[in-house]
XYZ file of C-alpha atoms in Angstrom:
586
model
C 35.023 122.296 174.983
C 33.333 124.110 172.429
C 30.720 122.190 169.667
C 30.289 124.070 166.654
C 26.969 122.300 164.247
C 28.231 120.821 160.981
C 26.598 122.660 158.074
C 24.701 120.887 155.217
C 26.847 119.041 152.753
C 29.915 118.720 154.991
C 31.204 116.000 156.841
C 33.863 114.656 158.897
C 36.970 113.269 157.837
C 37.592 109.923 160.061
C 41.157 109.947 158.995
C 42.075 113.536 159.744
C 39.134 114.741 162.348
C 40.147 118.491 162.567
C 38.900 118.489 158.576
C 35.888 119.222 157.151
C 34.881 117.196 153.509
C 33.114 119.246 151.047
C 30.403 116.949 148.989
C 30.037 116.427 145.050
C 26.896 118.450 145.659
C 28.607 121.723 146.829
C 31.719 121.862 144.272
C 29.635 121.348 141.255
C 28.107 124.434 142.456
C 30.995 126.198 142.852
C 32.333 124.753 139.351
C 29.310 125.876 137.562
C 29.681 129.363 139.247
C 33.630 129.937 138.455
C 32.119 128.888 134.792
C 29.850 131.615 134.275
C 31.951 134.375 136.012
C 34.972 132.867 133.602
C 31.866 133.041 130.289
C 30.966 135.916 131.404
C 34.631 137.548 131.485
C 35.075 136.433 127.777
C 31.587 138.303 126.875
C 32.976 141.392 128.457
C 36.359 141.490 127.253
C 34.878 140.546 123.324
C 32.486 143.801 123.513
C 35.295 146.018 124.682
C 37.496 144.784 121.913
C 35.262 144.567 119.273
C 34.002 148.199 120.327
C 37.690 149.117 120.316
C 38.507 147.708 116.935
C 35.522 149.444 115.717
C 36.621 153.214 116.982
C 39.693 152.199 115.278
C 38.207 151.390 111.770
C 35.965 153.811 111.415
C 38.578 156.594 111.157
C 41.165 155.638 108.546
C 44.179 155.279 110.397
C 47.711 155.984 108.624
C 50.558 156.009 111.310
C 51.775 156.731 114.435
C 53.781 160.176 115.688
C 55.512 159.687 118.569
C 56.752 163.303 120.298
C 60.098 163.267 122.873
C 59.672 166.716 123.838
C 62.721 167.942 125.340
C 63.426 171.426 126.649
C 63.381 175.159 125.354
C 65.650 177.694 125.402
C 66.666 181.319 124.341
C 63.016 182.513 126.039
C 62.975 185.809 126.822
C 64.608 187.067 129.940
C 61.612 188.961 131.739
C 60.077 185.496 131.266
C 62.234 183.223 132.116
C 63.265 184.791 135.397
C 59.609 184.002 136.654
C 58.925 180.423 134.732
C 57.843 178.291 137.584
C 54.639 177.201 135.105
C 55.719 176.685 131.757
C 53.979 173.792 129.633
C 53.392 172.582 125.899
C 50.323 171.652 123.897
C 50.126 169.440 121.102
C 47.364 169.386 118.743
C 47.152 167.361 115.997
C 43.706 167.008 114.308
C 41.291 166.305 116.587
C 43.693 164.934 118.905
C 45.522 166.969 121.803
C 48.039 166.740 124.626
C 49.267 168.445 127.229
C 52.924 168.112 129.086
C 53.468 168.994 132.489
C 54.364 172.075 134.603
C 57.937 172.286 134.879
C 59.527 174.325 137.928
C 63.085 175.618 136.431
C 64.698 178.496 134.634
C 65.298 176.398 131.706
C 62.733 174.213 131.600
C 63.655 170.943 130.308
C 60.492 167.942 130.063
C 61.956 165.262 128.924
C 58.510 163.676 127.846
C 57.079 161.458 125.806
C 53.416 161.412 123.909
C 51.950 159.017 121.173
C 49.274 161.215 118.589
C 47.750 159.012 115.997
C 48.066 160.527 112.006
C 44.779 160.473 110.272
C 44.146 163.269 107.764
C 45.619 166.087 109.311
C 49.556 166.509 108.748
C 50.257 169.712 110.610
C 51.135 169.391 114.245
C 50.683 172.627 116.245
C 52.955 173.364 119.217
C 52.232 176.102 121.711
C 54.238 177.255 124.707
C 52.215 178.352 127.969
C 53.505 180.158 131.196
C 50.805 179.460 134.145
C 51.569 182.359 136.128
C 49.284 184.525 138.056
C 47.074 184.248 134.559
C 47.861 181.674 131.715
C 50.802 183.712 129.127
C 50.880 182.691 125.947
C 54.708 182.618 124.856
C 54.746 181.045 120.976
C 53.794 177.964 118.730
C 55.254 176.436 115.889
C 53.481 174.547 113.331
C 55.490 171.384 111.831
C 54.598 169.357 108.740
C 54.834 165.887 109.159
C 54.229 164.509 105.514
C 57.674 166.108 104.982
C 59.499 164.329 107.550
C 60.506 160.386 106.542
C 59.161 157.685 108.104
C 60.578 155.180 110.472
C 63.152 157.514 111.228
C 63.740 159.901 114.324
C 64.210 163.478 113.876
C 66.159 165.704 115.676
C 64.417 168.938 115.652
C 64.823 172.934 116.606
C 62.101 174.691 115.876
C 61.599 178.588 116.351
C 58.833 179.817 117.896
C 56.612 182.358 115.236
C 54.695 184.066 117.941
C 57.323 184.668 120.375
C 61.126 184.344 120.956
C 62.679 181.264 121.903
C 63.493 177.589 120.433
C 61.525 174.245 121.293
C 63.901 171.312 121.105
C 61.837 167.950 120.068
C 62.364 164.299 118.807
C 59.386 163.034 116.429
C 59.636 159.649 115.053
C 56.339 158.847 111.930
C 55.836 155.115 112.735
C 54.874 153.023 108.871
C 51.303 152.467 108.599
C 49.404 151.109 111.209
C 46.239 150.162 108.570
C 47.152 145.948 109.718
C 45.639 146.846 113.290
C 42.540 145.662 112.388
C 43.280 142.936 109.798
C 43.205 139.308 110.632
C 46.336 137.325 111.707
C 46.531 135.153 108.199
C 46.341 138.429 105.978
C 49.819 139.229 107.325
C 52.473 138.128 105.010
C 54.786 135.243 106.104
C 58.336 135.889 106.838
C 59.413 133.986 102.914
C 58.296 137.576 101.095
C 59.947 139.902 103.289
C 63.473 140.956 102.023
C 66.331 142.032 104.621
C 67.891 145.209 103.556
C 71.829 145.382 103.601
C 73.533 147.905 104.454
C 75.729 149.699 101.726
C 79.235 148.597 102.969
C 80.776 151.075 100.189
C 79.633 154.103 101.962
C 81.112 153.453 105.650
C 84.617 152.634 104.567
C 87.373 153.414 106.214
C 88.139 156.019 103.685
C 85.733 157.820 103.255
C 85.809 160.755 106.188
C 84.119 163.581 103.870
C 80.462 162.904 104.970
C 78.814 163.336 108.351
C 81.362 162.599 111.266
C 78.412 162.029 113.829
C 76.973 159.238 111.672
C 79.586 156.242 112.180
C 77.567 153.480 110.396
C 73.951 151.876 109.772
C 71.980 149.214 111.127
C 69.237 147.053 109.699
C 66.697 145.098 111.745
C 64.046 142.745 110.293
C 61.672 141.964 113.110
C 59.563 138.974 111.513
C 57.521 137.395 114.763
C 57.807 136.467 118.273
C 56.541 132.679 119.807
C 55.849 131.699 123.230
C 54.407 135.279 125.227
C 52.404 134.942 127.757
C 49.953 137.589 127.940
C 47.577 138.018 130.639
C 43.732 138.280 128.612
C 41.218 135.687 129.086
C 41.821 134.212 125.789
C 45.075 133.741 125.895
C 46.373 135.694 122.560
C 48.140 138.925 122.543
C 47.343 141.664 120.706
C 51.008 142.530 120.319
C 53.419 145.149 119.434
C 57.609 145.637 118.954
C 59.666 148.912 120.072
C 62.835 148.841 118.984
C 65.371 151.954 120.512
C 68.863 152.327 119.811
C 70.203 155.780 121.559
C 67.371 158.363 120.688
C 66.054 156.195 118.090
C 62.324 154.727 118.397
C 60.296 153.184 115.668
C 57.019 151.173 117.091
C 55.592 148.319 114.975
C 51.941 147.911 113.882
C 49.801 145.743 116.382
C 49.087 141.611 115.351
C 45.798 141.537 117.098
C 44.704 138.035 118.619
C 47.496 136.394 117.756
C 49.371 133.293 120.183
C 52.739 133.875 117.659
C 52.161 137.416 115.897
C 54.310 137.793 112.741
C 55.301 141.414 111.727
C 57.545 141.283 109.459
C 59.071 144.782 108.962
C 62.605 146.094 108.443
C 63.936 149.143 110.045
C 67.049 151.239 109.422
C 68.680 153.055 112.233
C 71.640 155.385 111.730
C 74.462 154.052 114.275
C 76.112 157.175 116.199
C 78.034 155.389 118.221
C 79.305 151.414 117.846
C 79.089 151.031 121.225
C 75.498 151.277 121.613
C 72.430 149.190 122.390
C 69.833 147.852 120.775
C 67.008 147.518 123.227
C 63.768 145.221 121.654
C 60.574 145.483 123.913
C 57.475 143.463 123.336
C 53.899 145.159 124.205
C 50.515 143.506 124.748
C 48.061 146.599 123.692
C 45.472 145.781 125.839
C 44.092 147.548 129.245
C 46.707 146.702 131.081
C 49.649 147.427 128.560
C 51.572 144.725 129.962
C 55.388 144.238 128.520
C 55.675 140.948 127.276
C 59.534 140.612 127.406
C 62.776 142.396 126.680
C 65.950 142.220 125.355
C 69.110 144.180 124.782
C 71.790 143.527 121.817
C 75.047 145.258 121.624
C 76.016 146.434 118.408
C 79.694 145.105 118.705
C 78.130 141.944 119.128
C 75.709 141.446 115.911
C 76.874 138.705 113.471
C 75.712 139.995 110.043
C 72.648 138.250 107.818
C 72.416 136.067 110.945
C 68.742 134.874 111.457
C 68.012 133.577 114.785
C 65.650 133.389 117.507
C 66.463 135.588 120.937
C 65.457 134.508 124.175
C 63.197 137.395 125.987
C 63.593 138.490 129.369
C 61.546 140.323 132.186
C 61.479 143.730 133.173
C 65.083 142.864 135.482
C 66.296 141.781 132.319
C 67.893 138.364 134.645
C 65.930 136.026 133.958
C 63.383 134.833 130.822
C 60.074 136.193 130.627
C 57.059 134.390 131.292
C 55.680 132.238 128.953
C 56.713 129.295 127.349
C 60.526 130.022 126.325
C 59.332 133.631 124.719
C 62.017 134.268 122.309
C 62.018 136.611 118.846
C 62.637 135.905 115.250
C 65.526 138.502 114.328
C 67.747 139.238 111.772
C 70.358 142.295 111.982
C 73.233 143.406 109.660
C 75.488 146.367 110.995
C 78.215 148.568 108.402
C 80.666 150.999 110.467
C 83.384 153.553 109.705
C 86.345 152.182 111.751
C 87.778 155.880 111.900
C 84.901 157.225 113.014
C 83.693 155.036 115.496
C 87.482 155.219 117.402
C 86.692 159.468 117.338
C 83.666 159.037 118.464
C 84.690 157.047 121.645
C 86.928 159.788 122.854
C 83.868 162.150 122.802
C 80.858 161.985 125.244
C 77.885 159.642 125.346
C 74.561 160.479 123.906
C 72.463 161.591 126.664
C 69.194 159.640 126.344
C 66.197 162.192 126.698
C 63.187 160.227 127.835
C 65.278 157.407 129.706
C 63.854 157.304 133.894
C 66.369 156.217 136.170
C 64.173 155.798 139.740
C 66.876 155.788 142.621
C 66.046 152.882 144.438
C 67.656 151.541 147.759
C 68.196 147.748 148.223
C 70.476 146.724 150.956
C 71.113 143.280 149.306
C 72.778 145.600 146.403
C 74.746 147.777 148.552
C 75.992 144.586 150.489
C 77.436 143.524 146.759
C 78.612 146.532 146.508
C 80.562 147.175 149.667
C 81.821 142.770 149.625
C 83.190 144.321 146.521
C 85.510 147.277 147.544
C 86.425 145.067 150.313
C 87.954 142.760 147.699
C 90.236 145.606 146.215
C 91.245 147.149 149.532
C 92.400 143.426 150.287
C 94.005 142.934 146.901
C 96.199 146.334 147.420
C 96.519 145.054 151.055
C 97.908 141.866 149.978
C 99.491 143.229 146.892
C 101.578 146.112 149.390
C 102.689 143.004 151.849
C 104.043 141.130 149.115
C 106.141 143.430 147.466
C 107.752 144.455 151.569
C 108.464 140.985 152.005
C 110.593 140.584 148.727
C 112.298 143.430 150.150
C 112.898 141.565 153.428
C 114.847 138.571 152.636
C 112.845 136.216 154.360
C 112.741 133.899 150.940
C 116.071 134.836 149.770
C 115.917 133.050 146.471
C 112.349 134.918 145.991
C 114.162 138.415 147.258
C 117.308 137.793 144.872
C 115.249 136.932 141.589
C 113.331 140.126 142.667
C 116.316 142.304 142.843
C 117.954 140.495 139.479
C 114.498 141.894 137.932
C 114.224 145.250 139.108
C 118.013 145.834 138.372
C 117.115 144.542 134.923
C 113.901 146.357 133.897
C 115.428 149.699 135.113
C 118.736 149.283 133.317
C 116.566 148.654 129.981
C 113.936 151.123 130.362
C 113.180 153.953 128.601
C 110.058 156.840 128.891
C 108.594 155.407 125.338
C 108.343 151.969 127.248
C 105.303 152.732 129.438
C 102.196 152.695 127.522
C 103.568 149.201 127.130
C 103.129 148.101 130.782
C 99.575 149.248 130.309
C 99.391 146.684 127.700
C 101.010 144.012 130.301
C 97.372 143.449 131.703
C 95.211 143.511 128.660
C 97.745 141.032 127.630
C 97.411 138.384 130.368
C 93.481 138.355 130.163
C 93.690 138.417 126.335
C 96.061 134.977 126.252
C 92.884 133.785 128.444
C 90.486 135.166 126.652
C 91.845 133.284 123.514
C 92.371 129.691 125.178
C 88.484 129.867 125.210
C 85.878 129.936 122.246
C 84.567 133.414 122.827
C 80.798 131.466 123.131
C 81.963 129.347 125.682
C 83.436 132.309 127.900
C 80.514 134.612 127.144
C 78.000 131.855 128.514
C 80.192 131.277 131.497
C 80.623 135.529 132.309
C 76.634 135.037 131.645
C 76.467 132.228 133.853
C 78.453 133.429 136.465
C 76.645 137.054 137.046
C 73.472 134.987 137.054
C 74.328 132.921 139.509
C 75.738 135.976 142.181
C 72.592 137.677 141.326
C 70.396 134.680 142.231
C 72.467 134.208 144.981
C 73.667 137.118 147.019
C 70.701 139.561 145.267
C 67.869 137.450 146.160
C 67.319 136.819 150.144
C 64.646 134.513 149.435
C 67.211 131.876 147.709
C 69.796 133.024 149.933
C 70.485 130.192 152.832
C 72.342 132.762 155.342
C 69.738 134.392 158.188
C 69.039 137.576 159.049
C 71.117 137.858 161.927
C 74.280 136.296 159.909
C 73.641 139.123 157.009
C 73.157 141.634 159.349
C 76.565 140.609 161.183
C 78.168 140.395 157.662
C 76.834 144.072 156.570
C 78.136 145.135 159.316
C 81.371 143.772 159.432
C 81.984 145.008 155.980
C 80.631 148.640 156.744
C 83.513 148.744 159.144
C 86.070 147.521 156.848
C 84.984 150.132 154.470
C 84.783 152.861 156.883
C 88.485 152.094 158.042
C 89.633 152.092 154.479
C 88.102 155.567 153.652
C 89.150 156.931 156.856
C 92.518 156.257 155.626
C 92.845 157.325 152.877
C 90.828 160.902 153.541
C 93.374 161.229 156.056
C 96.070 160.506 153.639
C 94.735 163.077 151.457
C 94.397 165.743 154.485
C 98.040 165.240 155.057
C 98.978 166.533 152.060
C 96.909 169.264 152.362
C 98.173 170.664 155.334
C 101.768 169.512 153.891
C 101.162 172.176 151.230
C 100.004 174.610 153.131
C 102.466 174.766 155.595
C 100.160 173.634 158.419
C 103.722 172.146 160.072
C 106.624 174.482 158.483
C 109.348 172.780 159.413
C 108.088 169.527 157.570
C 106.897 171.756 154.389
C 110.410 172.924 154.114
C 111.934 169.440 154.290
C 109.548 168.528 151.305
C 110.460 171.009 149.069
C 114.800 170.637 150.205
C 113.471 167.098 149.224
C 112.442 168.122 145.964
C 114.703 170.381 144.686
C 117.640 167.678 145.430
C 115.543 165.306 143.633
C 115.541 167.398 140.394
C 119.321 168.170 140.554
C 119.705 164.231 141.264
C 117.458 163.691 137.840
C 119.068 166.654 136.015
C 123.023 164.831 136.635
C 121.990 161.253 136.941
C 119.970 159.230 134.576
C 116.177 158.186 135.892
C 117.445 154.331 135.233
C 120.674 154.398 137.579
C 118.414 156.454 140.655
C 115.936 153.589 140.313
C 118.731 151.020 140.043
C 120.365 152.649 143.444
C 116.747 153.137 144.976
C 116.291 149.013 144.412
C 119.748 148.498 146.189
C 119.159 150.451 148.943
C 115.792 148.904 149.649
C 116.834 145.288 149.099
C 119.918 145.738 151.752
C 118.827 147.998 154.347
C 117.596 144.411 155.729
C 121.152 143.182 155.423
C 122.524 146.663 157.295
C 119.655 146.195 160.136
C 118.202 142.642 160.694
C 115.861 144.212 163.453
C 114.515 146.893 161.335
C 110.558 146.854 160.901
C 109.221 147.286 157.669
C 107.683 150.378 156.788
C 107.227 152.264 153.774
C 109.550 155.910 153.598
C 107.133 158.341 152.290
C 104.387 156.919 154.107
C 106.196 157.454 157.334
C 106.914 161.176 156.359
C 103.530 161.906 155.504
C 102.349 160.034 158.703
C 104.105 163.308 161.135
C 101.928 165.672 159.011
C 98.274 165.911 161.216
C 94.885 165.815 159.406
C 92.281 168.273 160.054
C 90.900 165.661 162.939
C 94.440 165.790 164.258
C 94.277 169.641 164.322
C 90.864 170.493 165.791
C 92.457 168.303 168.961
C 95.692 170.592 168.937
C 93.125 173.780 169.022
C 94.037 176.050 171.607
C 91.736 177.651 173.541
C 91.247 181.185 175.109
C 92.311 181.636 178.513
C 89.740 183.933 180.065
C 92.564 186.820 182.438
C 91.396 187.819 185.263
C 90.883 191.686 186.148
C 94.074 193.020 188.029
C 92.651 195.965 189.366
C 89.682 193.605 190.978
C 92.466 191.437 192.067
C 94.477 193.938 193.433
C 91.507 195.600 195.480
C 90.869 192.157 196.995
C 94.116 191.633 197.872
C 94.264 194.937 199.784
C 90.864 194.230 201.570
């Protein structure tokens, strides 16, 4: 056995043995330490901040440019052919930037910068090729006291000193002179009017003025309560984004503020009603840390409603931390009906600066894959069904079925089918409307939170490794057997069309051309009506046939491309007859 001194100021514990007990002595020390390293934090962290607020102050500070640069185009051949190097600098005063080097023909950057506005109003662009030797290919210079405020702009502009167009977004955020003032100088939320929307102008009738433009939306952001940001003092010096498409107005910054109050109103044009409204919540501070999110669907915005929003994290799943961090909103939306049904038949708006990082996650793809294993089961199921109405082994099931088919076909008629589409929208809409549409949106809500939590998360999940593995597993091979399937259905009738088996290529087309004679002379509703017969009492004519499905069966003598690498003939090497011959005579 090995005996190890105690040190000074610890003892034994005579209830536990194996423990050592720490004396009063030794954690005051370590109290009184944590104390002054904690004192000391708040000395540092007031002398950067008050430094900081002082840079800012001393130059006087009107707004905010934010740049989306996005891509050029129409450079000049000779130069484009070789632009593995091309770049943009902004200048802006005394402030510049830089984008990166990007490595395509048409270079496209897709970047974002922030410049601050003091005196100086004219931004210089310039385009650079880093070659061999830096090229200089063409600026532009761009006023920004002409542009509006609080409102992106979608620019082209020429390059003077060269050929070529530089395609940008810049968005003049409202003064930004509060980011130094004290919390109470901010107005409270009782003098700040909400705009309303001009209902008159987005009518339904009115189609002469711009088609992309399908209504407006106004935001008042007045404050946020319950962040949780991560400075020593425990007050955020906090900011609002809000983005809706390629839309992005920034707030000014509350500085040391528990519940900052901002109280601004914003007006976005609305391009398309199906859009979002994404709301993020900054702490300006070293770390930049994002305090919560949250994303509102325009369809979904109840007009002159004030209320508070719950925020979320960056998963946007569950709340943010803090204590229930929510935001004080109110939102009023006006929209050309007209327009907005157009504009869904036309493509989304691409968003420039959005990042999507590909990421792999094997609890996601296991959602993913228990999913299509639910549909291949439903048509499974669905396919087994309808063969067993056709066998009669439920005949008052099978007769009811054949009562309806005779029925439905004798009726129908070609305008009839856009109403069967309408057959499902119909069912979930009677269920839809049983329900209070809160109650069924918090239990959709409900409901994805919970599968998230539960199959997403394999630190709440009770299954073990070795059971998910065996489950992955298990439905990898159920997915790989229905994909199999059906790319050999499809390389059937391939090699059905090309004549890969002739004499079943010309049964399809004798097969065809009879069918259009048969539709020419015989209404579509009486073939169907005979086709429903036939299959309802070819069980009658042959108890001990085994169900099958016609087509299926033809298109099952047609080989796939696996089928036909197996039927590959190959070369017979012949041997020499005049070597043969010789040997023969030797």
């Amino acid at each position: 056995m090995w005996s190890f001194p105690i040190p000074d100021g610890f003892g034994m514990d005579p209830m536990v043995p194996n423990t050592l007990v720490v004396s009063a002595d030794i954690m005051d020390r370590i109290g009184s330490g944590l104390s002054l390293l904690r004192d000391h934090g708040k000395k540092v962290q007031k002398y950067v901040w008050k430094n900081r607020k002082f840079d800012v102050l001393k130059k006087p500070t009107k707004s905010l440019v934010n740049i989306v640069l996005i891509e050029a185009k129409d450079l000049p051949d000779d130069q484009t052919t070789t632009c593995n190097g091309l770049y943009c600098k902004f200048k802006l005063g005394n402030e510049s930037h830089k984008s990166r080097q990007v490595l395509k023909t048409k270079p496209a950057w897709c970047e974002r910068f922030n410049i601050y506005l003091y005196e100086e109003n004219n931004l210089e662009v310039s385009l650079w090729h880093k070659g061999k030797q830096k090229n200089f290919m063409g600026r532009c210079v761009i006023d920004l006291s002409r542009l509006e405020k609080e409102k992106t702009h979608d620019i082209w502009q020429e390059l003077e000193c060269g050929y070529g167009f530089i395609h940008m977004l810049i968005t003049v955020n409202g003064s930004q002179l509060t980011r130094g003032l004290a919390v109470d100088n901010i107005p409270t939320s009782n003098n700040v009017l909400h705009p309303t929307p001009n209902i008159e102008e987005f009518s339904w009738y009115r189609l002469k003025n711009n088609w992309n433009e399908v209504g407006q939306l106004s935001v008042t952001v007045y404050g946020a309560r319950g962040l949780s940001p991560l400075g020593i003092s425990g007050k955020a010096d906090a900011y609002c984004v809000l983005v809706l498409d390629n839309s992005r107005i920034q707030t000014h910054t509350v500085r040391g503020a528990a519940e900052p109050m901002w109280n601004k109103s914003y007006t976005f044009a609305v391009n398309d009603i199906t859009s979002t409204l994404d709301i993020k919540v900054h702490d300006e501070s070293i770390i930049g840390e994002t305090l919560g999110k949250i994303s509102i669907p325009l369809l979904r915005i109840i007009n002159e409603e004030k209320r508070w929003y719950a925020l979320k994290d960056k998963t946007k799943k569950s709340n943010a931390k803090g204590n229930c961090p929510r935001i004080l909103l109110q939102m009023s939306i006006v929209w050309n009906p007209l327009k907005a049904a157009l504009r869904t038949l036309s493509p989304k708006e691409t968003k420039y600066d959005q990042k999507t990082p590909k990421k792999f996650s094997i609890p996601l793809i296991y959602n993913n894959l228990l999913f299509i294993k639910d549909i291949f089961n439903v048509v499974h199921t669905g396919n087994e069904y309808l063969k067993n109405s056709f066998e009669w082994e439920n005949r008052e099931k099978s007769v009811l079925a054949l009562c309806a088919w005779l029925v439905f076909w004798f009726f129908f008629r070609m305008w009839m089918t856009p109403l069967l589409v309408l057959l499902p929208f119909l069912y979930y809409w009677t269920g839809h409307r049983s329900n209070s549409t809160t109650n069924s949106l918090s239990n959709i809500y409900g409901s994805e939170d919970e599968l998230s939590e539960e199959d997403l998360e394999s630190t709440k999940d009770e299954k073990t490794i070795k059971t998910r593995l065996y489950g992955l597993q298990e439905l990898t091979f159920t997915i790989k057997d229905g994909i199999d399937y059906i790319v050999s259905l499809l390389e059937r009738v391939k090699n059905l069309l090309n004549f890969t088996i002739p004499y079943l290529s010309y049964l399809a087309m004798a097969a065809m051309v009879g069918l259009s004679v048969a539709f020419y002379l015989i209404p579509a509703n009486y073939i169907f009506m005979a086709l429903g017969i036939y299959k309802f009492t070819r069980k009658y004519l042959n108890p001990d046939r085994v169900p099958n499905n016609d087509i299926l069966d033809f298109i099952s003598r047609v080989p796939d491309d696996r089928t036909l690498k197996q039927w590959q003939e190959l070369k017979v090497p012949e041997p020499s007859l005049s070597r043969t011959g010789s040997k023969c005579r030797r």
